[in-house]
C-alpha cells in the first residue's frame, strides 16, 4: 500500500521539489552540476557555438517527446525521460546541455522540481543520464561493429541504465537529506526498473527510425548500420540478451548502492543519518515483510533486500511477458 | 488545443504536461499586470527568490516561528504583487505527489511514539520527531513553490533569462534556454498532432483493453519520438539557415545590463540580511 502510493508519486517523475534536500546536499550537487556543465560548454565553445539554435530546438524536442506516452498496465503509462537519447543523437556534451535546459525550463515554467534542488535534478536527469548513456552506449555500438543488434542492445542498455542511475542518485540525495534509506532505495529502484524498460524500448525504436531514415544526422550512428536489417528490430534473442545484461547491471548497482551511501562525504549529516538509519531499519522492514532478513542489519541487509527486490522485479516482468505472449499466441490460434 | 486529446490519452505524464502547459499559458496574463513586485528588477527578484528558498532549506525542522516569519515575508510580497494570493496558494500544491515520499519520515524517524496504526499484519508507529520532520518538509516545499510561482508570475521569461545571465550563466546556455522556450510551444503542438494522429488510427471501445503488446506499443511510441526528432532537426536547420541569412555569426549580442539602482541594492541587501538573521536565530536561539 505504502510502496504503491510511493510508486505513484515516483512515477510522476524524479523532479525533487524544494524542501526535501538539506542545504549541504543541494549545494554539493549544485557544485557538481556547475562543474559538469562548465566542461560541456568548454568542449562545445567555438566548435559548436554556431549550433546553438539546433541545441535549443533539441531541448524543446526532448520536452515535447516527454509528453508522448503509451498505456502500460493498470492505468500507468510509459513515457520517455530522454537522457540516453539526447546523448546518442546530438552527442554527449550537447546532449548534456540540452537536458539541462529541459530540466531548468520545467523548474522555471512549471515549478516541476525546485530551484535549490535544480542542481541535483540537472545532475541526476541531465549529467548522469547523458554520461552513462553515451559511456555505455557508444562502446556497445562500436563493439557490435555496425551490426544492427549492436544498436538495439546499446540503446536499450544505455537507456535502462541511465534511468536506474538517475533513480539511484535521486534516492541517494533524499537519503543524505534524512529520508529513510530502507524505504527510498527499494521503492525508487523498483519503480524505475519498470520505467527503464519502457525508456529502453522507446529509445531503441526511436534510434532505429532515425538510423534508417536519416543516418547522416547522427554522428554516433553514421555509416555503421545496415538500414534493411534494422527494420526487423527487437528479435526475441536480442531481447533476452538485453534482459540478462540488464539484470547483471542491476544486481551490481544494488550491491553498490548502500556502500556508496556509506561513503563519507565530509558532511556531518551523514554520520547523523546513519545513526538513525540503523535504528529505523526495524520499523521500516516491518512495512516490507518480503524484505525482512533476520539477523542482519546495516548496509548488508539493504544490499540483500535490494538484490532480492530486483530479482522479484525481473521475475515479475518476465512472468508478465510470458503471460502476454501466451495470451497473444492463443488469440492467434483461435482466430486462425 | 488542450481539450482535443485530454480524453483519450491514458497516462499520467501526458495529462500532467497538458495541465502544466495550460498552467504556464495561464500565468502569462499576470506577467503584464502593474505592481511594485512587477516593477522590481528581475535580477533582484531572482536573487531574493533563491535566497528565500535557501533560507527555507536551512531552517531546522521544528522551528515554526522561523518558518512563519519567512512565510510572512513571502506573503507580504505576494499580497503586493497584484497576482491573486488564492491562485498562488492553490497552484503551489503542484508538488503534492512528491509529498507522499515525505510521509515515510513520520514513521522512520526515531522518537516518542504518538500513534500506532496496525492495518492488517503491519504495524506503523508514528513518532513525534517524525511528524515534525514531515510537516516541516511539506511546509518548506509549499512555500518554496510559492516563491518560484511569484517570480514567474511577475517577470517575463526574457527578463528571467537576463537575470540568469547576470548571475553568471554562460551565454551559450542562456541562448539555448531562449531558443528552447521559443520553440517549446511549437514542438508541443507537433507532439499533440502526433498523439492525435495515433488516437484517430487506434480505435478502442471504452472499458476494453487496447490491442498490442507493451513492446509493440513502445515501438510505436519510439517511432513517434524518432519522427518528432527528425521534424525538430529539420526545423532547426531551417531556423539556422534563416539566421545565417540575417547575419548570424554564432555570437550573441545584447544590450549591456544596467547597474542596479541604490534602492534595488538596498532591497536586495535588506532582504538577504533579514533571511540570514531568521536562519541564524533559528539555529542558535
Coordinates of C-alpha atoms in Angstrom, one line a residue:
Chain A
X1 CA 0.0 0.0 0.0
X2 CA 2.6 2.4 1.0
X3 CA 5.0 1.2 -1.6
X4 CA 2.2 1.6 -4.1
X5 CA 1.5 5.1 -3.1
X6 CA 5.2 5.9 -3.2
X7 CA 5.4 4.3 -6.6
X8 CA 2.6 6.5 -7.9
X9 CA 4.5 9.5 -6.6
X10 CA 7.8 8.5 -8.0
X11 CA 6.2 7.5 -11.3
X12 CA 5.3 11.2 -11.8
X13 CA 8.9 11.9 -12.1
X14 CA 12.2 12.3 -10.4
X15 CA 12.0 16.1 -10.1
X16 CA 12.8 16.7 -6.5
X17 CA 10.9 19.8 -5.2
X18 CA 12.5 22.3 -2.8
X19 CA 12.2 21.5 0.9
X20 CA 13.3 17.9 0.5
X21 CA 17.0 18.3 0.2
X22 CA 19.1 19.6 3.1
X23 CA 21.1 22.7 2.2
X24 CA 24.5 21.0 2.1
X25 CA 23.3 18.2 -0.2
X26 CA 21.6 20.7 -2.5
X27 CA 24.7 22.9 -2.6
X28 CA 27.1 20.0 -3.1
X29 CA 25.1 18.9 -6.2
X30 CA 25.0 22.5 -7.5
X31 CA 28.8 22.5 -7.4
X32 CA 29.0 19.1 -9.3
X33 CA 26.4 20.3 -11.9
X34 CA 28.2 23.6 -12.5
X35 CA 31.5 21.7 -13.0
X36 CA 29.9 19.3 -15.5
X37 CA 28.1 22.0 -17.4
X38 CA 31.3 24.1 -17.5
X39 CA 33.2 21.2 -19.1
X40 CA 30.4 20.7 -21.6
X41 CA 30.3 24.4 -22.5
X42 CA 34.1 24.4 -22.8
X43 CA 34.0 21.4 -25.1
X44 CA 31.4 23.0 -27.4
X45 CA 32.8 26.5 -27.4
X46 CA 33.9 27.8 -30.8
X47 CA 33.5 24.4 -32.4
X48 CA 29.8 24.2 -31.9
X49 CA 28.6 27.6 -30.9
X50 CA 27.0 28.1 -34.3
X51 CA 24.8 25.1 -33.4
X52 CA 23.1 26.9 -30.5
X53 CA 19.8 27.1 -32.4
X54 CA 20.0 23.3 -33.0
X55 CA 20.6 22.6 -29.4
X56 CA 17.8 24.9 -28.2
X57 CA 15.3 23.2 -30.6
X58 CA 16.6 19.8 -29.4
X59 CA 15.7 20.8 -25.8
X60 CA 12.2 21.7 -26.9
X61 CA 12.1 18.4 -28.7
X62 CA 13.0 16.4 -25.6
X63 CA 10.4 18.4 -23.6
X64 CA 7.7 17.6 -26.2
X65 CA 8.9 14.0 -26.5
X66 CA 8.3 13.5 -22.8
X67 CA 4.7 14.3 -23.4
X68 CA 4.3 11.4 -25.7
X69 CA 3.1 8.3 -23.8
X70 CA 1.6 4.9 -24.1
X71 CA -0.6 2.9 -21.8
X72 CA 1.1 0.1 -19.9
X73 CA -0.7 -1.6 -17.1
X74 CA -3.3 -0.6 -14.6
X75 CA -3.7 3.0 -15.7
X76 CA 0.0 3.7 -15.7
X77 CA 1.8 4.9 -18.7
X78 CA 5.2 4.6 -20.2
X79 CA 7.0 7.7 -21.4
X80 CA 10.4 9.0 -22.2
X81 CA 12.9 10.8 -20.0
X82 CA 15.3 11.2 -22.9
X83 CA 18.7 11.3 -21.3
X84 CA 20.2 8.4 -23.3
X85 CA 18.5 9.5 -26.5
X86 CA 19.9 13.0 -26.1
X87 CA 23.4 11.6 -25.6
X88 CA 23.2 9.3 -28.6
X89 CA 21.5 11.7 -31.0
X90 CA 23.2 15.1 -30.7
X91 CA 26.3 13.8 -28.9
X92 CA 27.2 13.6 -25.2
X93 CA 28.2 17.2 -24.4
X94 CA 25.4 18.8 -26.5
X95 CA 23.0 16.3 -25.0
X96 CA 24.0 17.2 -21.5
X97 CA 23.3 20.9 -22.2
X98 CA 20.1 20.0 -23.9
X99 CA 18.9 18.0 -20.9
X100 CA 20.0 20.8 -18.5
X101 CA 17.8 23.2 -20.5
X102 CA 14.8 20.9 -20.4
X103 CA 15.1 20.4 -16.6
X104 CA 15.7 24.1 -16.0
X105 CA 12.6 25.0 -18.1
X106 CA 10.5 22.5 -16.2
X107 CA 11.6 24.1 -12.9
X108 CA 11.1 27.7 -14.0
X109 CA 8.0 27.4 -16.1
X110 CA 6.1 24.6 -14.4
X111 CA 7.6 24.5 -10.9
X112 CA 8.3 20.9 -11.7
X113 CA 11.3 20.4 -9.5
X114 CA 12.7 23.1 -7.1
X115 CA 15.1 25.9 -7.7
X116 CA 17.5 25.0 -4.9
X117 CA 17.1 21.3 -5.9
X118 CA 17.8 22.2 -9.6
X119 CA 21.4 21.4 -9.3
X120 CA 20.6 17.9 -8.1
X121 CA 17.8 17.5 -10.6
X122 CA 20.0 18.6 -13.6
X123 CA 22.8 16.3 -12.3
X124 CA 20.5 13.2 -12.0
X125 CA 18.5 13.6 -15.1
X126 CA 20.9 15.5 -17.3
X127 CA 24.5 15.0 -16.5
X128 CA 24.4 11.4 -15.2
X129 CA 22.0 10.1 -17.8
X130 CA 23.8 11.5 -20.8
X131 CA 27.3 10.4 -19.5
X132 CA 26.1 6.9 -18.7
X133 CA 24.0 6.7 -21.9
X134 CA 27.0 7.7 -24.0
X135 CA 29.6 5.9 -22.0
X136 CA 27.8 2.6 -22.1
X137 CA 26.0 3.0 -25.4
X138 CA 28.9 4.0 -27.7
X139 CA 31.3 1.2 -26.7
X140 CA 28.5 -1.3 -27.3
X141 CA 27.7 0.2 -30.7
X142 CA 31.4 0.0 -31.6
X143 CA 31.8 -3.5 -30.2
X144 CA 29.0 -4.7 -32.4
X145 CA 30.9 -3.4 -35.4
X146 CA 27.9 -1.9 -37.1
X147 CA 25.6 -4.9 -36.8
X148 CA 22.0 -3.9 -36.0
X149 CA 21.8 -5.8 -32.8
X150 CA 24.5 -3.5 -31.5
X151 CA 22.2 -0.6 -31.8
X152 CA 19.4 -2.5 -30.1
X153 CA 21.4 -3.8 -27.2
X154 CA 23.3 -0.5 -26.8
X155 CA 20.2 1.7 -27.0
X156 CA 18.3 -0.5 -24.5
X157 CA 21.1 -0.9 -22.0
X158 CA 22.1 2.7 -22.2
X159 CA 18.6 3.9 -21.7
X160 CA 17.7 1.5 -18.9
X161 CA 20.9 2.1 -17.1
X162 CA 20.6 5.9 -17.4
X163 CA 17.1 5.7 -15.8
X164 CA 18.3 3.5 -13.0
X165 CA 21.3 5.7 -12.4
X166 CA 19.1 8.8 -12.1
X167 CA 16.8 7.0 -9.7
X168 CA 19.7 5.9 -7.7
X169 CA 21.2 9.4 -7.4
X170 CA 17.8 10.8 -6.6
X171 CA 17.4 8.3 -3.8
X172 CA 20.9 8.9 -2.6
X173 CA 20.3 12.7 -2.3
X174 CA 17.0 12.1 -0.5
X175 CA 18.6 9.7 1.9
X176 CA 21.5 12.0 2.6
X177 CA 18.9 14.7 3.4
X178 CA 17.3 12.5 6.0
X179 CA 14.7 10.2 4.3
X180 CA 14.9 6.5 5.3
X181 CA 17.2 4.5 3.0
X182 CA 15.2 1.3 3.7
X183 CA 12.2 2.9 2.1
X184 CA 13.6 5.2 -0.6
X185 CA 16.1 2.9 -2.3
X186 CA 13.8 -0.2 -2.8
X187 CA 10.8 1.9 -3.8
X188 CA 12.7 4.1 -6.3
X189 CA 14.8 1.4 -7.8
X190 CA 11.7 -0.9 -8.0
X191 CA 9.6 1.5 -9.9
X192 CA 12.3 2.7 -12.2
X193 CA 13.4 -0.8 -13.1
X194 CA 10.0 -0.8 -15.0
X195 CA 10.2 2.7 -16.2
X196 CA 13.7 1.9 -17.5
X197 CA 12.3 -0.9 -19.6
X198 CA 9.8 1.5 -21.3
X199 CA 12.6 4.0 -21.8
X200 CA 14.8 1.3 -23.3
X201 CA 12.2 0.1 -25.8
X202 CA 11.2 3.7 -26.9
X203 CA 14.9 4.7 -27.2
X204 CA 15.7 1.7 -29.3
X205 CA 12.7 2.3 -31.6
X206 CA 13.5 6.0 -32.0
X207 CA 17.2 5.3 -32.7
X208 CA 16.2 2.6 -35.3
X209 CA 13.8 5.1 -37.0
X210 CA 16.4 7.8 -37.2
X211 CA 19.2 5.5 -38.2
X212 CA 17.0 4.0 -41.0
X213 CA 15.7 7.3 -42.4
X214 CA 18.4 9.9 -41.8
X215 CA 21.6 8.1 -40.7
X216 CA 23.6 11.1 -41.8
X217 CA 22.2 13.2 -39.0
X218 CA 23.6 11.3 -36.1
X219 CA 27.4 11.2 -35.7
X220 CA 27.2 8.2 -33.3
X221 CA 25.3 6.1 -35.8
X222 CA 26.6 7.4 -39.1
X223 CA 27.8 4.8 -41.6
X224 CA 27.8 1.9 -39.1
X225 CA 24.3 0.5 -39.7
X226 CA 22.5 -1.6 -42.2
X227 CA 19.2 0.1 -42.7
X228 CA 17.4 -3.0 -44.0
X229 CA 18.2 -5.2 -41.0
X230 CA 17.1 -2.5 -38.7
X231 CA 13.6 -2.9 -40.0
X232 CA 13.4 -6.1 -38.1
X233 CA 14.2 -4.6 -34.7
X234 CA 13.9 -6.4 -31.4
X235 CA 14.1 -10.1 -32.1
X236 CA 13.4 -12.4 -29.2
X237 CA 17.1 -13.4 -28.8
X238 CA 18.2 -9.8 -28.7
X239 CA 15.6 -9.0 -26.0
X240 CA 16.8 -12.0 -23.9
X241 CA 20.4 -10.9 -24.1
X242 CA 19.4 -7.4 -23.2
X243 CA 17.4 -8.7 -20.2
X244 CA 20.3 -10.6 -18.8
X245 CA 22.8 -7.8 -19.3
X246 CA 20.3 -5.5 -17.6
X247 CA 19.9 -7.9 -14.7
X248 CA 23.6 -8.2 -14.2
X249 CA 24.0 -4.4 -14.1
X250 CA 21.0 -4.1 -11.8
X251 CA 22.5 -6.5 -9.3
X252 CA 25.8 -4.7 -9.5
X253 CA 24.0 -1.4 -8.8
X254 CA 22.1 -2.8 -5.9
X255 CA 25.3 -4.1 -4.4
X256 CA 26.9 -0.7 -4.8
X257 CA 24.0 1.5 -3.6
X258 CA 24.3 1.2 0.2
X259 CA 28.1 1.2 0.0
X260 CA 28.1 4.4 -1.9
X261 CA 25.7 6.0 0.6
X262 CA 28.0 4.8 3.4
X263 CA 30.9 6.6 1.7
X264 CA 31.7 9.5 4.0
X265 CA 31.3 12.8 2.1
X266 CA 32.6 15.0 4.8
X267 CA 29.1 16.0 5.6
X268 CA 28.4 15.7 9.2
X269 CA 24.8 14.9 8.4
X270 CA 25.8 11.5 7.0
X271 CA 27.0 10.2 10.3
X272 CA 23.9 11.5 12.0
X273 CA 21.7 9.8 9.3
X274 CA 23.5 6.5 9.7
X275 CA 22.6 6.6 13.3
X276 CA 19.0 6.8 12.5
X277 CA 19.0 4.5 9.6
X278 CA 20.2 1.6 11.7
X279 CA 17.6 2.3 14.3
X280 CA 15.0 2.9 11.7
X281 CA 15.6 -0.4 9.9
X282 CA 13.3 -2.4 12.1
X283 CA 10.0 -0.5 11.7
X284 CA 10.8 0.1 8.0
X285 CA 11.3 -3.5 7.3
X286 CA 8.1 -4.3 9.0
X287 CA 6.4 -2.4 6.2
X288 CA 8.1 -4.6 3.6
X289 CA 7.8 -8.1 5.1
X290 CA 9.2 -9.7 2.0
X291 CA 12.5 -7.9 2.5
X292 CA 12.9 -8.9 6.1
X293 CA 16.3 -10.5 6.5
X294 CA 16.5 -11.7 10.1
X295 CA 19.8 -11.5 11.9
X296 CA 21.2 -8.9 9.6
X297 CA 21.3 -5.1 9.8
X298 CA 23.1 -2.2 8.4
X299 CA 24.4 -2.0 4.8
X300 CA 24.4 -5.7 4.2
X301 CA 20.7 -6.0 4.9
X302 CA 20.0 -3.2 2.5
X303 CA 22.2 -4.8 -0.2
X304 CA 20.4 -8.1 0.1
X305 CA 17.0 -6.5 0.2
X306 CA 17.9 -4.5 -2.9
X307 CA 19.1 -7.7 -4.8
X308 CA 16.0 -9.6 -3.7
X309 CA 13.8 -6.7 -4.8
X310 CA 15.4 -6.6 -8.2
X311 CA 15.2 -10.3 -8.7
X312 CA 11.5 -10.1 -7.8
X313 CA 11.1 -7.3 -10.3
X314 CA 12.7 -9.3 -13.1
X315 CA 10.7 -12.4 -12.2
X316 CA 7.5 -10.3 -12.4
X317 CA 8.5 -8.6 -15.6
X318 CA 9.4 -12.0 -17.2
X319 CA 6.2 -13.6 -15.9
X320 CA 4.1 -10.8 -17.3
X321 CA 5.9 -11.0 -20.6
X322 CA 5.2 -14.8 -20.8
X323 CA 1.5 -14.2 -19.8
X324 CA 1.1 -11.6 -22.6
X325 CA 2.8 -13.8 -25.1
X326 CA 0.7 -16.8 -24.1
X327 CA -2.5 -14.8 -24.4
X328 CA -1.4 -13.5 -27.8
X329 CA -0.5 -16.9 -29.1
X330 CA -3.7 -18.5 -28.0
X331 CA -5.6 -15.5 -29.5
X332 CA -3.8 -16.0 -32.8
X333 CA -4.7 -19.7 -32.8
X334 CA -8.4 -19.1 -32.3
X335 CA -8.6 -16.5 -35.0
X336 CA -6.8 -18.8 -37.5
Chain B
X1 CA -5.9 23.0 -28.4
X2 CA -6.0 21.3 -25.0
X3 CA -9.4 19.8 -24.9
X4 CA -8.7 17.8 -28.1
X5 CA -6.8 15.0 -26.6
X6 CA -7.5 15.3 -22.9
X7 CA -10.0 12.4 -23.0
X8 CA -8.3 9.7 -24.9
X9 CA -4.8 9.6 -23.5
X10 CA -4.4 7.2 -20.7
X11 CA -1.4 8.1 -18.6
X12 CA -0.2 10.5 -16.0
X13 CA 2.6 12.2 -17.9
X14 CA 0.8 13.4 -20.9
X15 CA -2.1 14.8 -18.9
X16 CA 0.3 16.2 -16.4
X17 CA 2.1 18.2 -19.0
X18 CA -1.1 19.2 -20.7
X19 CA -2.2 20.8 -17.4
X20 CA 1.3 22.1 -16.9
X21 CA 1.3 23.8 -20.3
X22 CA -2.1 25.1 -19.7
X23 CA -1.0 26.5 -16.3
X24 CA 2.0 28.1 -17.9
X25 CA 0.0 29.8 -20.6
X26 CA -2.4 31.0 -18.0
X27 CA 0.4 32.5 -16.0
X28 CA 1.1 34.9 -18.9
X29 CA -1.8 37.3 -18.1
X30 CA -0.4 38.0 -14.7
X31 CA 3.0 39.0 -16.1
X32 CA 1.5 42.1 -17.7
X33 CA -0.1 43.5 -14.5
X34 CA 1.3 46.5 -12.7
X35 CA 2.5 46.3 -9.2
X36 CA 5.6 47.1 -7.2
X37 CA 6.7 43.5 -7.5
X38 CA 6.3 43.5 -11.3
X39 CA 8.3 46.7 -11.5
X40 CA 11.2 45.3 -9.5
X41 CA 14.2 44.3 -11.5
X42 CA 14.2 40.6 -12.3
X43 CA 17.7 40.2 -11.0
X44 CA 16.7 41.4 -7.6
X45 CA 13.6 39.1 -7.7
X46 CA 15.6 36.1 -8.8
X47 CA 18.3 36.6 -6.2
X48 CA 15.7 37.1 -3.4
X49 CA 13.8 34.0 -4.5
X50 CA 16.9 31.9 -4.4
X51 CA 17.9 33.4 -1.0
X52 CA 14.4 32.6 0.3
X53 CA 14.4 29.0 -0.9
X54 CA 17.9 28.5 0.6
X55 CA 16.8 30.1 3.9
X56 CA 13.9 27.7 4.0
X57 CA 16.2 24.7 3.5
X58 CA 18.5 26.0 6.2
X59 CA 15.8 26.3 8.9
X60 CA 15.9 23.2 11.1
X61 CA 12.7 21.2 11.5
X62 CA 10.5 22.3 14.4
X63 CA 11.5 26.0 14.3
X64 CA 7.9 27.0 13.4
X65 CA 8.5 30.7 14.3
X66 CA 11.3 31.0 11.7
X67 CA 9.2 29.3 9.1
X68 CA 6.2 31.6 9.9
X69 CA 8.4 34.7 9.6
X70 CA 9.7 33.6 6.2
X71 CA 6.2 32.8 5.1
X72 CA 5.1 36.3 6.3
X73 CA 7.8 37.9 4.2
X74 CA 6.8 35.9 1.2
X75 CA 3.1 36.5 1.6
X76 CA 3.7 40.2 2.1
X77 CA 5.3 40.2 -1.3
X78 CA 2.5 38.1 -2.8
X79 CA -0.1 40.5 -1.5
X80 CA 1.6 43.4 -3.0
X81 CA 2.0 41.7 -6.4
X82 CA -1.5 42.0 -7.9
X83 CA -1.4 38.3 -8.5
X84 CA -4.3 36.7 -6.6
X85 CA -3.0 35.0 -3.4
X86 CA -5.5 32.3 -3.9
X87 CA -4.1 31.5 -7.3
X88 CA -0.5 31.1 -5.9
X89 CA -1.5 29.2 -2.8
X90 CA -3.6 26.8 -4.9
X91 CA -1.1 26.3 -7.6
X92 CA 1.7 25.7 -5.1
X93 CA 0.2 22.2 -4.5
X94 CA 1.7 21.0 -7.8
X95 CA 4.5 19.3 -5.8
X96 CA 1.9 17.5 -3.6
X97 CA 2.5 14.0 -5.2
X98 CA 6.1 14.1 -4.1
X99 CA 5.0 14.9 -0.5
X100 CA 3.9 11.3 -0.3
X101 CA 7.6 10.4 -0.1
X102 CA 8.0 12.7 2.9
X103 CA 5.2 10.8 4.6
X104 CA 7.7 8.0 5.3
X105 CA 9.5 10.4 7.6
X106 CA 6.7 10.2 10.0
X107 CA 7.3 6.6 10.9
X108 CA 11.0 6.1 10.2
X109 CA 12.4 8.9 12.4
X110 CA 13.1 7.6 15.9
X111 CA 11.3 9.4 18.7
X112 CA 8.4 9.1 21.1
X113 CA 5.5 7.2 19.6
X114 CA 2.4 9.3 19.0
X115 CA 0.0 6.9 17.2
X116 CA 0.3 3.3 16.4
X117 CA -1.6 2.0 13.5
X118 CA -2.0 -1.6 12.6
X119 CA -3.7 -2.1 9.3
X120 CA -3.6 -5.9 8.7
X121 CA -0.3 -7.6 9.5
X122 CA 1.6 -4.3 9.5
X123 CA 2.4 -2.1 12.5
X124 CA 3.2 1.5 11.8
X125 CA 4.3 3.7 14.6
X126 CA 4.2 7.5 14.0
X127 CA 6.8 9.3 16.2
X128 CA 6.7 12.9 17.3
X129 CA 10.1 13.7 15.7
X130 CA 8.9 12.0 12.5
X131 CA 5.7 14.0 12.5
X132 CA 7.7 17.3 13.0
X133 CA 10.1 16.4 10.2
X134 CA 7.2 15.5 7.9
X135 CA 5.2 18.7 8.5
X136 CA 8.4 20.8 8.1
X137 CA 9.2 19.3 4.7
X138 CA 5.6 19.8 3.5
X139 CA 5.6 23.4 4.6
X140 CA 9.0 24.1 3.1
X141 CA 8.0 22.6 -0.2
X142 CA 4.8 24.5 -0.3
X143 CA 6.5 27.8 0.5
X144 CA 9.3 27.2 -2.0
X145 CA 6.9 26.6 -4.8
X146 CA 5.0 29.8 -3.9
X147 CA 8.2 31.8 -4.1
X148 CA 9.0 30.3 -7.6
X149 CA 5.5 31.0 -8.7
X150 CA 5.6 34.6 -7.6
X151 CA 8.9 35.1 -9.5
X152 CA 7.5 33.6 -12.7
X153 CA 4.1 35.3 -12.4
X154 CA 5.6 38.8 -12.1
X155 CA 8.5 38.6 -14.6
X156 CA 8.8 38.0 -18.3
X157 CA 10.7 34.9 -19.2
X158 CA 13.2 37.0 -21.1
X159 CA 13.8 39.1 -18.0
X160 CA 14.5 36.0 -16.0
X161 CA 16.9 34.9 -18.7
X162 CA 18.7 38.2 -18.5
X163 CA 18.9 37.8 -14.7
X164 CA 20.4 34.4 -15.1
X165 CA 22.9 35.9 -17.5
X166 CA 23.8 38.5 -14.9
X167 CA 24.2 35.7 -12.3
X168 CA 26.9 34.2 -14.5
X169 CA 25.1 31.6 -16.5
X170 CA 27.2 31.1 -19.7
X171 CA 25.7 32.9 -22.7
X172 CA 25.5 29.7 -24.6
X173 CA 23.1 28.2 -22.1
X174 CA 21.1 31.4 -21.9
X175 CA 20.7 31.4 -25.7
X176 CA 19.7 27.7 -25.6
X177 CA 17.1 28.4 -22.9
X178 CA 15.7 31.2 -25.0
X179 CA 15.5 29.0 -28.1
X180 CA 14.0 26.2 -26.2
X181 CA 11.4 28.5 -24.7
X182 CA 10.6 30.0 -28.1
X183 CA 10.1 26.6 -29.8
X184 CA 8.7 24.7 -26.8
X185 CA 5.1 25.5 -27.7
X186 CA 5.7 24.8 -31.4
X187 CA 7.1 21.3 -30.7
X188 CA 4.4 20.6 -28.1
X189 CA 1.9 21.3 -30.9
X190 CA 3.8 19.0 -33.1
X191 CA 3.7 16.3 -30.4
X192 CA 0.0 16.9 -30.0
X193 CA -0.6 16.3 -33.7
X194 CA 1.3 13.0 -33.5
X195 CA -0.8 11.9 -30.5
X196 CA -4.0 12.9 -32.2
X197 CA -2.9 11.0 -35.3
X198 CA -2.3 7.9 -33.3
X199 CA -5.5 8.3 -31.5
X200 CA -7.5 8.6 -34.6
X201 CA -5.9 5.5 -36.0
X202 CA -6.3 3.4 -32.9
X203 CA -10.0 2.7 -32.2
X204 CA -10.8 1.5 -28.8
X205 CA -14.1 0.6 -27.1
X206 CA -14.4 2.2 -23.7
X207 CA -13.6 -0.3 -20.9
X208 CA -11.9 -2.7 -23.3
X209 CA -8.2 -3.5 -23.4
X210 CA -6.5 -1.9 -26.3
X211 CA -4.5 -4.0 -28.7
X212 CA -0.9 -4.9 -29.0
X213 CA 1.9 -5.9 -26.6
X214 CA 3.6 -3.4 -24.4
X215 CA 6.8 -3.9 -26.6
X216 CA 4.7 -3.1 -29.7
X217 CA 3.2 0.0 -28.1
X218 CA 6.6 1.1 -27.1
X219 CA 7.9 0.6 -30.6
X220 CA 5.0 2.7 -32.0
X221 CA 5.9 5.4 -29.5
X222 CA 9.6 5.2 -30.3
X223 CA 8.6 5.7 -34.0
X224 CA 6.7 8.8 -32.9
X225 CA 9.7 10.1 -30.9
X226 CA 12.0 9.5 -33.9
X227 CA 9.6 11.3 -36.2
X228 CA 9.4 14.2 -33.8
X229 CA 13.2 14.3 -33.6
X230 CA 13.5 14.5 -37.4
X231 CA 10.9 17.2 -37.6
X232 CA 12.6 19.2 -34.9
X233 CA 16.0 18.7 -36.5
X234 CA 14.8 19.8 -39.9
X235 CA 13.1 22.8 -38.3
X236 CA 16.3 23.8 -36.5
X237 CA 18.2 23.6 -39.9
X238 CA 15.7 26.0 -41.4
X239 CA 15.9 28.3 -38.4
X240 CA 19.7 28.2 -38.6
X241 CA 19.7 29.0 -42.3
X242 CA 17.3 31.8 -41.8
X243 CA 19.5 33.2 -39.0
X244 CA 22.7 32.9 -41.2
X245 CA 20.9 34.8 -44.0
X246 CA 20.3 37.6 -41.5
X247 CA 23.9 37.8 -40.5
X248 CA 24.2 35.4 -37.5
X249 CA 27.8 34.5 -36.8
X250 CA 27.4 32.4 -33.7
X251 CA 27.8 35.4 -31.4
X252 CA 25.1 36.7 -29.1
X253 CA 24.7 40.4 -28.7
X254 CA 22.5 42.1 -26.2
X255 CA 22.3 45.5 -24.5
X256 CA 24.6 45.7 -21.5
X257 CA 22.7 45.2 -18.3
X258 CA 22.1 48.5 -16.5
X259 CA 23.6 48.7 -13.0
X260 CA 21.1 48.3 -10.1
X261 CA 19.8 51.5 -8.5
X262 CA 20.7 52.1 -4.9
X263 CA 17.0 51.4 -4.0
X264 CA 17.2 48.0 -5.6
X265 CA 20.6 47.3 -4.0
X266 CA 19.1 48.3 -0.6
X267 CA 16.1 46.0 -1.0
X268 CA 18.4 43.1 -2.0
X269 CA 20.7 43.6 1.0
X270 CA 17.8 44.1 3.4
X271 CA 16.0 41.0 2.2
X272 CA 19.1 38.9 2.3
X273 CA 20.1 40.2 5.7
X274 CA 16.6 39.5 7.1
X275 CA 16.6 36.0 5.8
X276 CA 20.1 35.4 7.2
X277 CA 19.0 36.8 10.6
X278 CA 16.0 34.4 10.6
X279 CA 18.2 31.4 9.8
X280 CA 20.7 32.5 12.4
X281 CA 18.1 32.9 15.1
X282 CA 16.5 29.6 14.2
X283 CA 19.8 27.8 14.7
X284 CA 21.2 29.5 17.8
X285 CA 18.2 30.6 19.8

